[in-house]
XYZ file of C-alpha atoms in Angstrom:
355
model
C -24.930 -1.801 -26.202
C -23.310 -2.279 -23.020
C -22.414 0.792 -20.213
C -18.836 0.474 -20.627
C -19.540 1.173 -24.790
C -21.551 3.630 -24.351
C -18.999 5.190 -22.167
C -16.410 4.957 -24.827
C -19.072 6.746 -27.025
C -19.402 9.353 -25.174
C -15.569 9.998 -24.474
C -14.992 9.705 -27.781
C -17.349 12.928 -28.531
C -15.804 14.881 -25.159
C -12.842 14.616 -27.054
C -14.015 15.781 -30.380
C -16.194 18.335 -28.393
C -12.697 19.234 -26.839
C -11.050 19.615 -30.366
C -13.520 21.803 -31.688
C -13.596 24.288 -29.229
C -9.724 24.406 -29.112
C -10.093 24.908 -33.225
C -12.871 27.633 -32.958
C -10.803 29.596 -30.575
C -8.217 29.741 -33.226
C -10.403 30.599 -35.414
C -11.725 33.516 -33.380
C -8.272 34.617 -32.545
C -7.814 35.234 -36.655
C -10.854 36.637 -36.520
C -9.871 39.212 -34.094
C -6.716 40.498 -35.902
C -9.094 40.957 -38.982
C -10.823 43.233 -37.288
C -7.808 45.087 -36.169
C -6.883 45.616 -39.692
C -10.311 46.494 -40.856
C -10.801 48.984 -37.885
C -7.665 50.709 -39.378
C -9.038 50.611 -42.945
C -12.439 51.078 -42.433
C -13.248 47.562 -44.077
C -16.800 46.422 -43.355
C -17.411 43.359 -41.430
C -19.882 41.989 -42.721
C -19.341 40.235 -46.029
C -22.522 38.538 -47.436
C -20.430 37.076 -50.794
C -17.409 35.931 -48.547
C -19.487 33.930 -46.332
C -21.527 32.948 -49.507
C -18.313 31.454 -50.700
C -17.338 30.030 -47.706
C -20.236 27.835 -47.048
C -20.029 26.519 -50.969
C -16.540 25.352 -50.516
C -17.493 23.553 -47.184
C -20.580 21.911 -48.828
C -18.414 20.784 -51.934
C -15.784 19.459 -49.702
C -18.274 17.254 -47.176
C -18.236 13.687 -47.342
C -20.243 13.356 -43.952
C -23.466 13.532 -42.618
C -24.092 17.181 -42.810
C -26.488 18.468 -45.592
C -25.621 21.710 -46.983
C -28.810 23.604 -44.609
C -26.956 22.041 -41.625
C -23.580 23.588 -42.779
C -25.470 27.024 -43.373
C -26.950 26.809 -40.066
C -23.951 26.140 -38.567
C -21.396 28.270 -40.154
C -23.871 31.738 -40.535
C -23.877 31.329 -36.486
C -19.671 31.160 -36.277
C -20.106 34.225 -38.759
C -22.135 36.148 -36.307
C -20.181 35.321 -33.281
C -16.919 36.096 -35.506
C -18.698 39.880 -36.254
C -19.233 40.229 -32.697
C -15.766 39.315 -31.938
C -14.062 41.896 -35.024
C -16.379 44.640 -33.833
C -19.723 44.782 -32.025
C -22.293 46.429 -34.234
C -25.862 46.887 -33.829
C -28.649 45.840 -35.919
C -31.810 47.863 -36.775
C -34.928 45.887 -37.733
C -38.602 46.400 -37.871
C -39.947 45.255 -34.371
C -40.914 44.298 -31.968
C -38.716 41.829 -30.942
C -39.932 38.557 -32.000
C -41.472 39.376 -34.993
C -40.271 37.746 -38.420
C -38.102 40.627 -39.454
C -36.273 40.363 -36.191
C -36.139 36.420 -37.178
C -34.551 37.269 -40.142
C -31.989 39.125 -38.747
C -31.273 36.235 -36.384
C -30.726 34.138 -39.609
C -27.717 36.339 -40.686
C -26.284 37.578 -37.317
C -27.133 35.645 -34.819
C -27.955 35.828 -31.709
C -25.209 37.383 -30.168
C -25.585 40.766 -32.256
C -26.952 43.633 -30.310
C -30.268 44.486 -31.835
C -32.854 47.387 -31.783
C -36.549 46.889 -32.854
C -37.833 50.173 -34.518
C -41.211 50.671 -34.695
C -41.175 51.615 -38.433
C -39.939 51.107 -41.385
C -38.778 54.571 -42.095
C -37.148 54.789 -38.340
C -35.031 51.754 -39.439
C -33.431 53.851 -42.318
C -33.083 56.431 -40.141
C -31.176 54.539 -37.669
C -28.574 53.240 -40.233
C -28.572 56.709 -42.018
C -27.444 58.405 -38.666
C -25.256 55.787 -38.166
C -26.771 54.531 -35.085
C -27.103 51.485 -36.502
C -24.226 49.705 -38.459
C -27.208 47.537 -40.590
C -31.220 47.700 -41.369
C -33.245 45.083 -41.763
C -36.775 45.765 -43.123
C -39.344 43.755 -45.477
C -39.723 43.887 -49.135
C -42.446 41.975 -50.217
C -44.487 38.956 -49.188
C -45.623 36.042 -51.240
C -48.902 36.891 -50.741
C -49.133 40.731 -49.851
C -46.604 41.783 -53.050
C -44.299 44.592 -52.403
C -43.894 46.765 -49.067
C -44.824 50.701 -50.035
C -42.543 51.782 -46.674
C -39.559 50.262 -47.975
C -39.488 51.114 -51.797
C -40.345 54.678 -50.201
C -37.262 55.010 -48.428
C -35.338 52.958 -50.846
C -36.571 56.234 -53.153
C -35.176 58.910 -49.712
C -32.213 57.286 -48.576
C -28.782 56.712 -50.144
C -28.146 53.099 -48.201
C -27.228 50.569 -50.111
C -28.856 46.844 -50.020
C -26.140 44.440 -49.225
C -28.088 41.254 -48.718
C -31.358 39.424 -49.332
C -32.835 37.054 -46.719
C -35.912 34.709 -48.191
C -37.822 33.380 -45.283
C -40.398 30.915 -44.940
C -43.303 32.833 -42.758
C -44.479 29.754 -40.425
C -46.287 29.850 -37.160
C -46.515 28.056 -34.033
C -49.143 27.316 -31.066
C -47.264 28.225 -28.011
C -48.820 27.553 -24.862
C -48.336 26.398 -20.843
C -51.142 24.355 -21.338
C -49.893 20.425 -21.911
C -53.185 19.998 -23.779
C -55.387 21.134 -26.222
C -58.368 20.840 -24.430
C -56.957 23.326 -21.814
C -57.037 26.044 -24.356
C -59.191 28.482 -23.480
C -58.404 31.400 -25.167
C -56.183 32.285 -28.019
C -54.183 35.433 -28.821
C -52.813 36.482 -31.986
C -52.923 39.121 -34.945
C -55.785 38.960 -37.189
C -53.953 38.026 -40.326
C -52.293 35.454 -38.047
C -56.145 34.338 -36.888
C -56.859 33.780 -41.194
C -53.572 32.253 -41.246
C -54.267 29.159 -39.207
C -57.750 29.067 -39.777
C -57.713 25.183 -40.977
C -55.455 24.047 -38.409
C -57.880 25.881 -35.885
C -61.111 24.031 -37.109
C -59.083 20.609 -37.477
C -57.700 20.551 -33.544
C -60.599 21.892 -32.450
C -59.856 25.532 -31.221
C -62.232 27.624 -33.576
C -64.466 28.053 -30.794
C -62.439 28.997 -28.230
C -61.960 32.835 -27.840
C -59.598 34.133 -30.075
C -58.539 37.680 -29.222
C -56.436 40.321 -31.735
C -53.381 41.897 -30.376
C -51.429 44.386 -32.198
C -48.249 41.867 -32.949
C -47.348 37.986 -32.222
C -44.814 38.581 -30.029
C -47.453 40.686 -27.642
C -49.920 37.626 -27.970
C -46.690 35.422 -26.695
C -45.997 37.846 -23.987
C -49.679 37.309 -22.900
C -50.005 33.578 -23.037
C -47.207 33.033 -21.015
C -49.051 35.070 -18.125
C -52.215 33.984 -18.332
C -53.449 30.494 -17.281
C -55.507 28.486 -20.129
C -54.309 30.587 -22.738
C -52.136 30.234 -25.992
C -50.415 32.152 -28.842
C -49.555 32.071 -32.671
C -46.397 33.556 -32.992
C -43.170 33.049 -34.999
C -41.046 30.336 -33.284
C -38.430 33.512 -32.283
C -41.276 34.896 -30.495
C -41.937 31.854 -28.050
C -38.133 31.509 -27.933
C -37.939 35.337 -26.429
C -40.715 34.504 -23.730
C -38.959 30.914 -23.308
C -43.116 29.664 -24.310
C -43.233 25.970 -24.711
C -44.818 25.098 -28.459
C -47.091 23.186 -28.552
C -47.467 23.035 -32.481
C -45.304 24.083 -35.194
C -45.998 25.243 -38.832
C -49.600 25.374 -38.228
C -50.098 27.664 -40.903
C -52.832 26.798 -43.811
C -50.754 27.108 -46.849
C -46.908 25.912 -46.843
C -45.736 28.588 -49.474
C -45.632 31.681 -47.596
C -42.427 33.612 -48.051
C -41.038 37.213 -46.810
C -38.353 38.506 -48.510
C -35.775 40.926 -46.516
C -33.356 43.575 -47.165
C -30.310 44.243 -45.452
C -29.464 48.159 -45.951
C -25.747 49.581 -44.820
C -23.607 52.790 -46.234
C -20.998 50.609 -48.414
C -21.322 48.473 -51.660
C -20.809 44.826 -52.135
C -17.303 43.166 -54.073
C -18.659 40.772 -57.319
C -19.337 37.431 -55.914
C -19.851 35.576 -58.878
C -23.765 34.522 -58.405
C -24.972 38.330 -57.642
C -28.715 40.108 -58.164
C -28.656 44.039 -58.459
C -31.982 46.140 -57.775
C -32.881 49.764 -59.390
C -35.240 51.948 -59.239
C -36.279 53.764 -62.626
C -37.800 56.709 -63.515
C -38.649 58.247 -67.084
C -39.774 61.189 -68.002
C -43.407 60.671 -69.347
C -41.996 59.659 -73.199
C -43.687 57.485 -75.402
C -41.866 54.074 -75.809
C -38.697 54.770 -73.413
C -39.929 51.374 -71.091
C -39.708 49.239 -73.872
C -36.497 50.399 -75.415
C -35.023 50.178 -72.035
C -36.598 46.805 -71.049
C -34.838 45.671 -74.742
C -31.310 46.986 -74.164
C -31.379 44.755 -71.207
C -32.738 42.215 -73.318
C -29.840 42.096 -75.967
C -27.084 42.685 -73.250
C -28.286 39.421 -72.362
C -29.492 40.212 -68.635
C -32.179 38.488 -67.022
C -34.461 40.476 -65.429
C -36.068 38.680 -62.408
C -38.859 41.593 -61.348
C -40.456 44.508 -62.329
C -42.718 46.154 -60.772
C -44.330 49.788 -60.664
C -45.159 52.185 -57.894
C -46.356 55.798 -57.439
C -44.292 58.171 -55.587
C -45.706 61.465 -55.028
C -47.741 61.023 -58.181
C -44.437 60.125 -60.430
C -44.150 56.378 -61.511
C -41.212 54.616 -60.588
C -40.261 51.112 -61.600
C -38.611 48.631 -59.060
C -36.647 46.236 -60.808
C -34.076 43.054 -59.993
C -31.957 41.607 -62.160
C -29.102 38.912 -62.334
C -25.640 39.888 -62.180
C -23.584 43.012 -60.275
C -23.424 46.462 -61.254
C -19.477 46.283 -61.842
C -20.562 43.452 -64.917
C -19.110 45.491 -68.262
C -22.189 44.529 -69.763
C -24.514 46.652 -66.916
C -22.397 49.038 -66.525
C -23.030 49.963 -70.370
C -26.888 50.301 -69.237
C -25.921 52.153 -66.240
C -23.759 54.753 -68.179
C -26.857 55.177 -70.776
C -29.475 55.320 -68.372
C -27.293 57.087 -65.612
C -30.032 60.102 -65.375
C -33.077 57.509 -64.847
C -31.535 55.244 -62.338
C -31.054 54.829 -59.256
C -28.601 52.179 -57.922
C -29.753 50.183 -54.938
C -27.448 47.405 -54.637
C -25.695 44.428 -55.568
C -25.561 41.444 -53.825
C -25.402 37.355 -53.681
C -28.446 36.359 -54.814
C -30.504 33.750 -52.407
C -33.420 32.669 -54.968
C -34.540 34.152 -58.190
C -37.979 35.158 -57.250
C -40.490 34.197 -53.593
């Protein structure tokens, strides 16, 4: 292709570029008398099934180039800046900054949001509870490690509500100053991070470098970028934060690693039309009461999508998803029945059935 068409090529997307930002600005200005109105109403802004439903109208609708993970990616960030723009909010998560929860919380508000890494899970609740904190973001369970004790724990203390589910993919990276491998020296990292990447280790040649534990990724990233010869393997946020060049992504052993997040608040969610709701459930200790529960769900026609048990203060409590939203006339039957053994956690659009 000749300059002068390339030229034309690249006027052509100055103008589009132009277009868009003109657009987006309206966009923003709408979004700003929105928040007017919900400041005055005390409307939440932050509206998991809305943007749900936006994004499945644009990804019906596209004819182009776009798949619907670009559109997601794309859109969730306008979200976030829109939030910012209605009313600035802060987000609670379980730090340090860099880690995967804090990635999470990236995923859903971007990174314009004002956010504050709590060093536990409980002090995340607590933020949101006091209100310091408009949202929480904490873990629920791994693919591998099964549920999170802290969270169902304060799921059990608190009366926040979950208002969204984020599924992540848990993948690492090999961030480094070094342009080589051979340069490598030492290596810093968690330990489960260490077991992680074992394979990858062996296979480039780095299992016999010095590998030293640090109490989080984003620490080992903080390290690496000081010290000369040295690397990381941290969550691609992490390297971001320290601006660490990566050297390798997704270096982990096994490709099926997920976390799944909740998003805590103090309001409830509207019926989106593709909603999961999660209990908790306790009985009195009564001789077939599990089962005849488990079957009223089953002839109401609900599918449950996890149970599991856990022991609070000796007592045994049962965690437990489903599909569809508490407001369904069917569930609320099995709420009203079951209103003195339940515990409502939330409703809310449902991002994949099980991790």
């Amino acid at each position: 292709m000749s300059e002068k068409g390339l030229k034309n090529l690249r006027d052509q997307l100055d103008k589009i570029d132009n277009d868009l930002l003109e657009l987006i600005n309206k966009r923003m200005d709408i979004v700003y008398q929105v928040g007017v109105v919900k400041a005055h109403s005390g409307g939440s802004i932050y509206r998991p099934e809305r943007e749900k439903q936006i994004i499945e109208r644009l990804t019906k609708m596209n004819e182009g180039r776009l798949n619907k993970s670009a559109i997601e990616a794309l859109f969730l960030e306008i979200f976030a800046i829109s939030r910012n723009i209605e009313l600035p909010e802060n987000i609670a998560f379980l730090g340090p900054e860099g880690s995967f929860t804090h990635q999470a919380a990236e995923t859903r508000f971007g990174a314009m949001s004002s956010y504050l890494p709590i060093g536990s899970i409980k002090g995340v609740f607590r933020e949101v509870n006091t209100k310091k904190a408009r949202f929480g973001v904490v873990p629920i369970e791994n693919s591998s490690n099964g549920i999170v004790s802290d969270t169902i724990n304060c799921l059990t203390k608190y009366n926040l509500k979950i208002i969204a589910e984020v599924i992540l993919d848990i993948h690492h990276t090999l961030a480094t100053t070094c342009d080589r491998v051979k340069d490598i020296k030492r290596i810093y990292s968690k330990d489960i991070a260490f077991e992680q990447c074992r394979k990858f280790l062996e296979n480039v040649g780095l299992d016999e470098v010095e590998h030293i534990p640090v109490e989080s990724t984003t620490k080992a990233a903080k390290y690496a970028l000081k010290e000369k010869g040295s690397a990381a393997i941290c969550s691609h946020v992490g390297a971001k934060l320290y601006n660490l060049p990566i050297l390798f992504e997704n270096i982990e052993d096994k490709d099926n690693n997920r976390t799944r997040f909740f998003i805590v608040s103090d309001f409830e969610n509207a019926k989106s039309g593709n909603d999961k709701t999660s209990i908790l459930v306790k009985f009195e200790n009564k001789k077939g009461i599990l089962v005849e529960f488990l079957t009223d769900f089953d002839k109401a026609g609900v599918n449950l999508t996890k149970i599991k048990s856990h022991i609070i203060e000796g007592h045994s409590i049962f965690f437990i998803d489903f599909d569809g939203h508490k407001e369904d006339e069917h569930i609320q039957k099995i709420f009203d029945k079951y209103k003195d053994n339940i515990k409502f956690l939330g409703s809310y659009v449902k991002e994949a059935d099980d991790i």
